[in-house]
């Protein structure tokens, strides 16, 4: 592996990224002088030298531990590996031990459960120097701790630097080369030094000279384009061939459609162009629908034509400007509004259960419930009826419901047993559903009903008390999350 | 203890159901014969599909209806697994104290096609012990094999005089102070949706002692989010990004469905035409776009994308004022 063989060992050998290197060196010096620093987050595309940098940095410290994507990185595992490391101190260099966490944006939601929490905890302890690496600076996974880190962008390596390095390797390996071929190779790599070296190794295998013919044996990797490049091609170009090529993607077509849609108004300036482009988007979506409804996925090919060529041809002529493209605001909205949506869905689920409707229909009735909840008495009754907790009531009204005192007294005797009982009314509707309880006879059902009605009011009371404690923190949040504004 | 009136005044037997006479007549025959085929109820929201299903089940199954009735709500998980396990387990058992068992599946049009195909098998296998009642908004979204196994009943929007009758009964029982004009305005806003009508009534009753036309208007205008109005205004002023942001906020965060959005856009455009803020020709143009996209929402995969496309149609229309 040439990429390992020629991996730089010192800062001087690392190509490009002068500013980043300088910052990192200062960071190391501070640690050496025993001044704790923020943890480093190296962000940049693959093959630009993040891992190399980290290892060079590691050589400056006496000891280090590393966890990368090939390790499972759940809370326990991270705490065990790194927690141990941070508890023990090395005898040299002020006992500092470098912690390297590679590919932190690749933390898996399920398999690496709690990984982000563990990282946060380690950052907070802050006794040891930490370096983390990530590809995607906007990844949701690193959002949680990005602000606590010193973010150092690692940029793509310049083509000329890659060319120079490739030539050096050729000389060292004793391979004859064509200047043009090396240059082409460097260009193709698009700033990814590692892939350039890999490609060179593939081409040079068992040969003494590489020529332009050898370029053909390289995989078709670069034909499958990056999704943002494709979006850019669609919006910037009108050339049939280029757009057809750009649509040859190995991405979820829905995601591609979403990204093109998002960026249409960022590129196209005339409203009738936007209108025309959106007509094509609409057609593309129609074909998705057809594919989905008929389960005949040949319709997908039209989708790509509509969202590629169709959108591209909607503009009068190509714009000569720089437009900043982004991912769809829908995704950011989704992640931002998570707690709001959770609350909404929880309440909708409870209401739809009691009203024999779908959640969708329940949500469409929310505005009326909101009005009803303005009345204390109705609010109290409805909250009881739907078994809503305090925090859930906040969806409909900002004030707490005043509870009548007479009813409060009753609740004290039965407080113990309702921890395990879900509200009675709720459970009867449930029991109707579960097939086990089908054989239950009517009598017990009825008596059950009576009992549960009593319990229901009591459950509510204790829930009020309990949740009052629990919700001290969340209350403030919920206040703002009321979905509809009150007049 | 009253709870929501939509539940409190939900008819318990077929006789009480209003506005669907032709359907009720036919269903009564099933009760007399103590047998029924698989049924499919289709129609818009709030016209009585679920109520009819529940009432029918109670009539056919008698005292033991709870044991022999399975309701699977759209909010329950209803993937293939549910169909294969829950429904199968229920169907396998013999009916107790009733001629057969009934499975009621709400909003079948929201089930995946795969789940629908799984369902189709169940419907065939247990015809001796169980009958299905399926309900949906659009029968076009139900796969043909299921449609062919059902007697299809189309529920129409409830007529004005029927809604009035029902509201008057509720008003009387709740001892409300309400005049006929107020009731008529509820009917106007409800657009054949009895659930909505009753909710408007209860909402109005909870804010004021005396219910008048004005208080109804207040409740309804509060319930109609201002966002749609803002969105349309932005679009008519040529600010597409602004309009799109509002649309996304309303649909993603508030969770308003595509169908509801189209309805609200339609109502808002109609209101603008009534108030002469757009001319007739623009109105007709816009309505033709809205109708087209209403259709595309049902056919396409992503309602939000279709609605974004619909907003672009507003960009080229300028206001007359």
PDB file of N, CA and C in Angstrom, chain A residues 380-433:
ATOM      1  N   UNK A 380     -60.459  21.170  31.412  1.00  0.00           N
ATOM      2  CA  UNK A 380     -60.250  20.142  32.421  1.00  0.00           C
ATOM      3  C   UNK A 380     -60.896  18.828  31.982  1.00  0.00           C
ATOM      4  N   UNK A 381     -62.121  18.952  31.505  1.00  0.00           N
ATOM      5  CA  UNK A 381     -62.842  17.749  31.086  1.00  0.00           C
ATOM      6  C   UNK A 381     -62.152  17.066  29.906  1.00  0.00           C
ATOM      7  N   UNK A 382     -61.751  17.873  28.935  1.00  0.00           N
ATOM      8  CA  UNK A 382     -61.121  17.289  27.743  1.00  0.00           C
ATOM      9  C   UNK A 382     -59.777  16.658  28.089  1.00  0.00           C
ATOM     10  N   UNK A 383     -59.017  17.336  28.923  1.00  0.00           N
ATOM     11  CA  UNK A 383     -57.707  16.803  29.302  1.00  0.00           C
ATOM     12  C   UNK A 383     -57.885  15.457  29.985  1.00  0.00           C
ATOM     13  N   UNK A 384     -58.924  15.380  30.825  1.00  0.00           N
ATOM     14  CA  UNK A 384     -59.244  14.115  31.470  1.00  0.00           C
ATOM     15  C   UNK A 384     -59.652  13.062  30.469  1.00  0.00           C
ATOM     16  N   UNK A 385     -60.527  13.477  29.589  1.00  0.00           N
ATOM     17  CA  UNK A 385     -61.111  12.551  28.626  1.00  0.00           C
ATOM     18  C   UNK A 385     -60.021  11.932  27.749  1.00  0.00           C
ATOM     19  N   UNK A 386     -59.095  12.777  27.320  1.00  0.00           N
ATOM     20  CA  UNK A 386     -58.043  12.279  26.422  1.00  0.00           C
ATOM     21  C   UNK A 386     -56.826  11.801  27.201  1.00  0.00           C
ATOM     22  N   UNK A 387     -56.884  11.943  28.554  1.00  0.00           N
ATOM     23  CA  UNK A 387     -55.760  11.533  29.380  1.00  0.00           C
ATOM     24  C   UNK A 387     -54.482  12.278  29.002  1.00  0.00           C
ATOM     25  N   UNK A 388     -54.604  13.586  28.880  1.00  0.00           N
ATOM     26  CA  UNK A 388     -53.439  14.396  28.506  1.00  0.00           C
ATOM     27  C   UNK A 388     -52.671  14.801  29.750  1.00  0.00           C
ATOM     28  N   UNK A 389     -51.372  14.782  29.647  1.00  0.00           N
ATOM     29  CA  UNK A 389     -50.559  15.259  30.753  1.00  0.00           C
ATOM     30  C   UNK A 389     -50.392  16.761  30.646  1.00  0.00           C
ATOM     31  N   UNK A 390     -49.901  17.346  31.731  1.00  0.00           N
ATOM     32  CA  UNK A 390     -49.755  18.801  31.757  1.00  0.00           C
ATOM     33  C   UNK A 390     -48.986  19.338  30.566  1.00  0.00           C
ATOM     34  N   UNK A 391     -47.870  18.668  30.292  1.00  0.00           N
ATOM     35  CA  UNK A 391     -47.023  19.165  29.208  1.00  0.00           C
ATOM     36  C   UNK A 391     -47.768  19.085  27.881  1.00  0.00           C
ATOM     37  N   UNK A 392     -48.674  18.108  27.789  1.00  0.00           N
ATOM     38  CA  UNK A 392     -49.402  17.954  26.526  1.00  0.00           C
ATOM     39  C   UNK A 392     -50.517  18.977  26.394  1.00  0.00           C
ATOM     40  N   UNK A 393     -51.090  19.349  27.538  1.00  0.00           N
ATOM     41  CA  UNK A 393     -52.125  20.383  27.516  1.00  0.00           C
ATOM     42  C   UNK A 393     -51.550  21.687  26.979  1.00  0.00           C
ATOM     43  N   UNK A 394     -50.269  21.887  27.248  1.00  0.00           N
ATOM     44  CA  UNK A 394     -49.621  23.135  26.820  1.00  0.00           C
ATOM     45  C   UNK A 394     -49.677  23.339  25.307  1.00  0.00           C
ATOM     46  N   UNK A 395     -49.950  22.270  24.600  1.00  0.00           N
ATOM     47  CA  UNK A 395     -50.082  22.399  23.148  1.00  0.00           C
ATOM     48  C   UNK A 395     -51.274  23.289  22.809  1.00  0.00           C
ATOM     49  N   UNK A 396     -52.276  23.252  23.674  1.00  0.00           N
ATOM     50  CA  UNK A 396     -53.503  23.974  23.377  1.00  0.00           C
ATOM     51  C   UNK A 396     -53.666  25.261  24.175  1.00  0.00           C
ATOM     52  N   UNK A 397     -53.067  25.312  25.352  1.00  0.00           N
ATOM     53  CA  UNK A 397     -53.201  26.540  26.136  1.00  0.00           C
ATOM     54  C   UNK A 397     -51.925  26.780  26.909  1.00  0.00           C
ATOM     55  N   UNK A 398     -51.589  28.045  27.104  1.00  0.00           N
ATOM     56  CA  UNK A 398     -50.317  28.352  27.748  1.00  0.00           C
ATOM     57  C   UNK A 398     -50.463  28.333  29.264  1.00  0.00           C
ATOM     58  N   UNK A 399     -51.652  28.631  29.763  1.00  0.00           N
ATOM     59  CA  UNK A 399     -51.839  28.643  31.221  1.00  0.00           C
ATOM     60  C   UNK A 399     -52.129  27.234  31.710  1.00  0.00           C
ATOM     61  N   UNK A 400     -51.860  27.032  32.983  1.00  0.00           N
ATOM     62  CA  UNK A 400     -52.217  25.748  33.583  1.00  0.00           C
ATOM     63  C   UNK A 400     -53.718  25.734  33.824  1.00  0.00           C
ATOM     64  N   UNK A 401     -54.271  24.543  33.816  1.00  0.00           N
ATOM     65  CA  UNK A 401     -55.689  24.453  34.111  1.00  0.00           C
ATOM     66  C   UNK A 401     -55.880  24.544  35.612  1.00  0.00           C
ATOM     67  N   UNK A 402     -56.768  25.423  36.035  1.00  0.00           N
ATOM     68  CA  UNK A 402     -57.056  25.509  37.477  1.00  0.00           C
ATOM     69  C   UNK A 402     -57.879  24.294  37.853  1.00  0.00           C
ATOM     70  N   UNK A 403     -57.439  23.576  38.869  1.00  0.00           N
ATOM     71  CA  UNK A 403     -58.166  22.374  39.270  1.00  0.00           C
ATOM     72  C   UNK A 403     -59.084  22.705  40.429  1.00  0.00           C
ATOM     73  N   UNK A 404     -60.288  22.188  40.306  1.00  0.00           N
ATOM     74  CA  UNK A 404     -61.260  22.464  41.368  1.00  0.00           C
ATOM     75  C   UNK A 404     -60.818  21.753  42.640  1.00  0.00           C
ATOM     76  N   UNK A 405     -60.965  22.462  43.755  1.00  0.00           N
ATOM     77  CA  UNK A 405     -60.429  21.939  45.010  1.00  0.00           C
ATOM     78  C   UNK A 405     -61.173  20.704  45.479  1.00  0.00           C
ATOM     79  N   UNK A 406     -62.472  20.684  45.283  1.00  0.00           N
ATOM     80  CA  UNK A 406     -63.273  19.570  45.791  1.00  0.00           C
ATOM     81  C   UNK A 406     -62.751  18.244  45.237  1.00  0.00           C
ATOM     82  N   UNK A 407     -62.312  18.253  44.023  1.00  0.00           N
ATOM     83  CA  UNK A 407     -61.870  17.012  43.400  1.00  0.00           C
ATOM     84  C   UNK A 407     -60.477  16.607  43.857  1.00  0.00           C
ATOM     85  N   UNK A 408     -59.747  17.573  44.308  1.00  0.00           N
ATOM     86  CA  UNK A 408     -58.367  17.309  44.690  1.00  0.00           C
ATOM     87  C   UNK A 408     -58.293  16.408  45.909  1.00  0.00           C
ATOM     88  N   UNK A 409     -59.233  16.595  46.846  1.00  0.00           N
ATOM     89  CA  UNK A 409     -59.221  15.830  48.100  1.00  0.00           C
ATOM     90  C   UNK A 409     -59.301  14.339  47.845  1.00  0.00           C
ATOM     91  N   UNK A 410     -60.175  13.978  46.944  1.00  0.00           N
ATOM     92  CA  UNK A 410     -60.433  12.561  46.685  1.00  0.00           C
ATOM     93  C   UNK A 410     -59.159  11.787  46.342  1.00  0.00           C
ATOM     94  N   UNK A 411     -58.288  12.443  45.690  1.00  0.00           N
ATOM     95  CA  UNK A 411     -57.180  11.718  45.066  1.00  0.00           C
ATOM     96  C   UNK A 411     -56.229  11.087  46.069  1.00  0.00           C
ATOM     97  N   UNK A 412     -56.205  11.588  47.303  1.00  0.00           N
ATOM     98  CA  UNK A 412     -55.153  11.169  48.222  1.00  0.00           C
ATOM     99  C   UNK A 412     -55.180   9.696  48.583  1.00  0.00           C
ATOM    100  N   UNK A 413     -56.363   9.071  48.650  1.00  0.00           N
ATOM    101  CA  UNK A 413     -56.405   7.683  49.126  1.00  0.00           C
ATOM    102  C   UNK A 413     -55.834   6.680  48.145  1.00  0.00           C
ATOM    103  N   UNK A 414     -55.970   6.950  46.892  1.00  0.00           N
ATOM    104  CA  UNK A 414     -55.639   5.881  45.945  1.00  0.00           C
ATOM    105  C   UNK A 414     -54.329   6.093  45.193  1.00  0.00           C
ATOM    106  N   UNK A 415     -53.496   6.889  45.748  1.00  0.00           N
ATOM    107  CA  UNK A 415     -52.341   7.292  44.955  1.00  0.00           C
ATOM    108  C   UNK A 415     -51.364   6.185  44.640  1.00  0.00           C
ATOM    109  N   UNK A 416     -51.328   5.131  45.494  1.00  0.00           N
ATOM    110  CA  UNK A 416     -50.256   4.162  45.300  1.00  0.00           C
ATOM    111  C   UNK A 416     -50.437   3.341  44.027  1.00  0.00           C
ATOM    112  N   UNK A 417     -51.671   2.909  43.791  1.00  0.00           N
ATOM    113  CA  UNK A 417     -51.820   1.848  42.807  1.00  0.00           C
ATOM    114  C   UNK A 417     -51.890   2.320  41.355  1.00  0.00           C
ATOM    115  N   UNK A 418     -51.794   3.573  41.131  1.00  0.00           N
ATOM    116  CA  UNK A 418     -51.988   3.939  39.730  1.00  0.00           C
ATOM    117  C   UNK A 418     -50.707   4.135  38.950  1.00  0.00           C
ATOM    118  N   UNK A 419     -49.651   3.728  39.562  1.00  0.00           N
ATOM    119  CA  UNK A 419     -48.406   3.824  38.815  1.00  0.00           C
ATOM    120  C   UNK A 419     -48.453   2.900  37.598  1.00  0.00           C
ATOM    121  N   UNK A 420     -48.953   1.708  37.855  1.00  0.00           N
ATOM    122  CA  UNK A 420     -48.907   0.717  36.788  1.00  0.00           C
ATOM    123  C   UNK A 420     -50.137   0.756  35.892  1.00  0.00           C
ATOM    124  N   UNK A 421     -51.250   1.279  36.408  1.00  0.00           N
ATOM    125  CA  UNK A 421     -52.441   1.261  35.568  1.00  0.00           C
ATOM    126  C   UNK A 421     -52.432   2.431  34.598  1.00  0.00           C
ATOM    127  N   UNK A 422     -52.506   2.109  33.354  1.00  0.00           N
ATOM    128  CA  UNK A 422     -52.745   3.186  32.411  1.00  0.00           C
ATOM    129  C   UNK A 422     -54.177   3.639  32.633  1.00  0.00           C
ATOM    130  N   UNK A 423     -54.513   4.826  32.194  1.00  0.00           N
ATOM    131  CA  UNK A 423     -55.841   5.332  32.480  1.00  0.00           C
ATOM    132  C   UNK A 423     -56.885   4.317  32.058  1.00  0.00           C
ATOM    133  N   UNK A 424     -57.900   4.168  32.895  1.00  0.00           N
ATOM    134  CA  UNK A 424     -58.857   3.096  32.695  1.00  0.00           C
ATOM    135  C   UNK A 424     -59.563   3.130  31.368  1.00  0.00           C
ATOM    136  N   UNK A 425     -60.043   4.285  31.019  1.00  0.00           N
ATOM    137  CA  UNK A 425     -60.813   4.367  29.779  1.00  0.00           C
ATOM    138  C   UNK A 425     -59.958   3.944  28.603  1.00  0.00           C
ATOM    139  N   UNK A 426     -58.740   4.370  28.682  1.00  0.00           N
ATOM    140  CA  UNK A 426     -57.796   4.042  27.630  1.00  0.00           C
ATOM    141  C   UNK A 426     -57.659   2.533  27.522  1.00  0.00           C
ATOM    142  N   UNK A 427     -57.561   1.906  28.694  1.00  0.00           N
ATOM    143  CA  UNK A 427     -57.290   0.479  28.665  1.00  0.00           C
ATOM    144  C   UNK A 427     -58.486  -0.302  28.141  1.00  0.00           C
ATOM    145  N   UNK A 428     -59.706   0.208  28.343  1.00  0.00           N
ATOM    146  CA  UNK A 428     -60.827  -0.558  27.830  1.00  0.00           C
ATOM    147  C   UNK A 428     -60.852  -0.536  26.309  1.00  0.00           C
ATOM    148  N   UNK A 429     -60.529   0.568  25.754  1.00  0.00           N
ATOM    149  CA  UNK A 429     -60.518   0.592  24.297  1.00  0.00           C
ATOM    150  C   UNK A 429     -59.414  -0.303  23.778  1.00  0.00           C
ATOM    151  N   UNK A 430     -58.327  -0.320  24.519  1.00  0.00           N
ATOM    152  CA  UNK A 430     -57.224  -1.174  24.117  1.00  0.00           C
ATOM    153  C   UNK A 430     -57.633  -2.638  24.184  1.00  0.00           C
ATOM    154  N   UNK A 431     -58.321  -2.977  25.292  1.00  0.00           N
ATOM    155  CA  UNK A 431     -58.634  -4.382  25.502  1.00  0.00           C
ATOM    156  C   UNK A 431     -59.547  -4.879  24.396  1.00  0.00           C
ATOM    157  N   UNK A 432     -60.327  -3.975  23.873  1.00  0.00           N
ATOM    158  CA  UNK A 432     -61.197  -4.366  22.794  1.00  0.00           C
ATOM    159  C   UNK A 432     -60.362  -4.842  21.611  1.00  0.00           C
ATOM    160  N   UNK A 433     -59.195  -4.260  21.532  1.00  0.00           N
ATOM    161  CA  UNK A 433     -58.369  -4.561  20.367  1.00  0.00           C
ATOM    162  C   UNK A 433     -57.575  -5.844  20.535  1.00  0.00           C
TER     163      UNK A 433
END
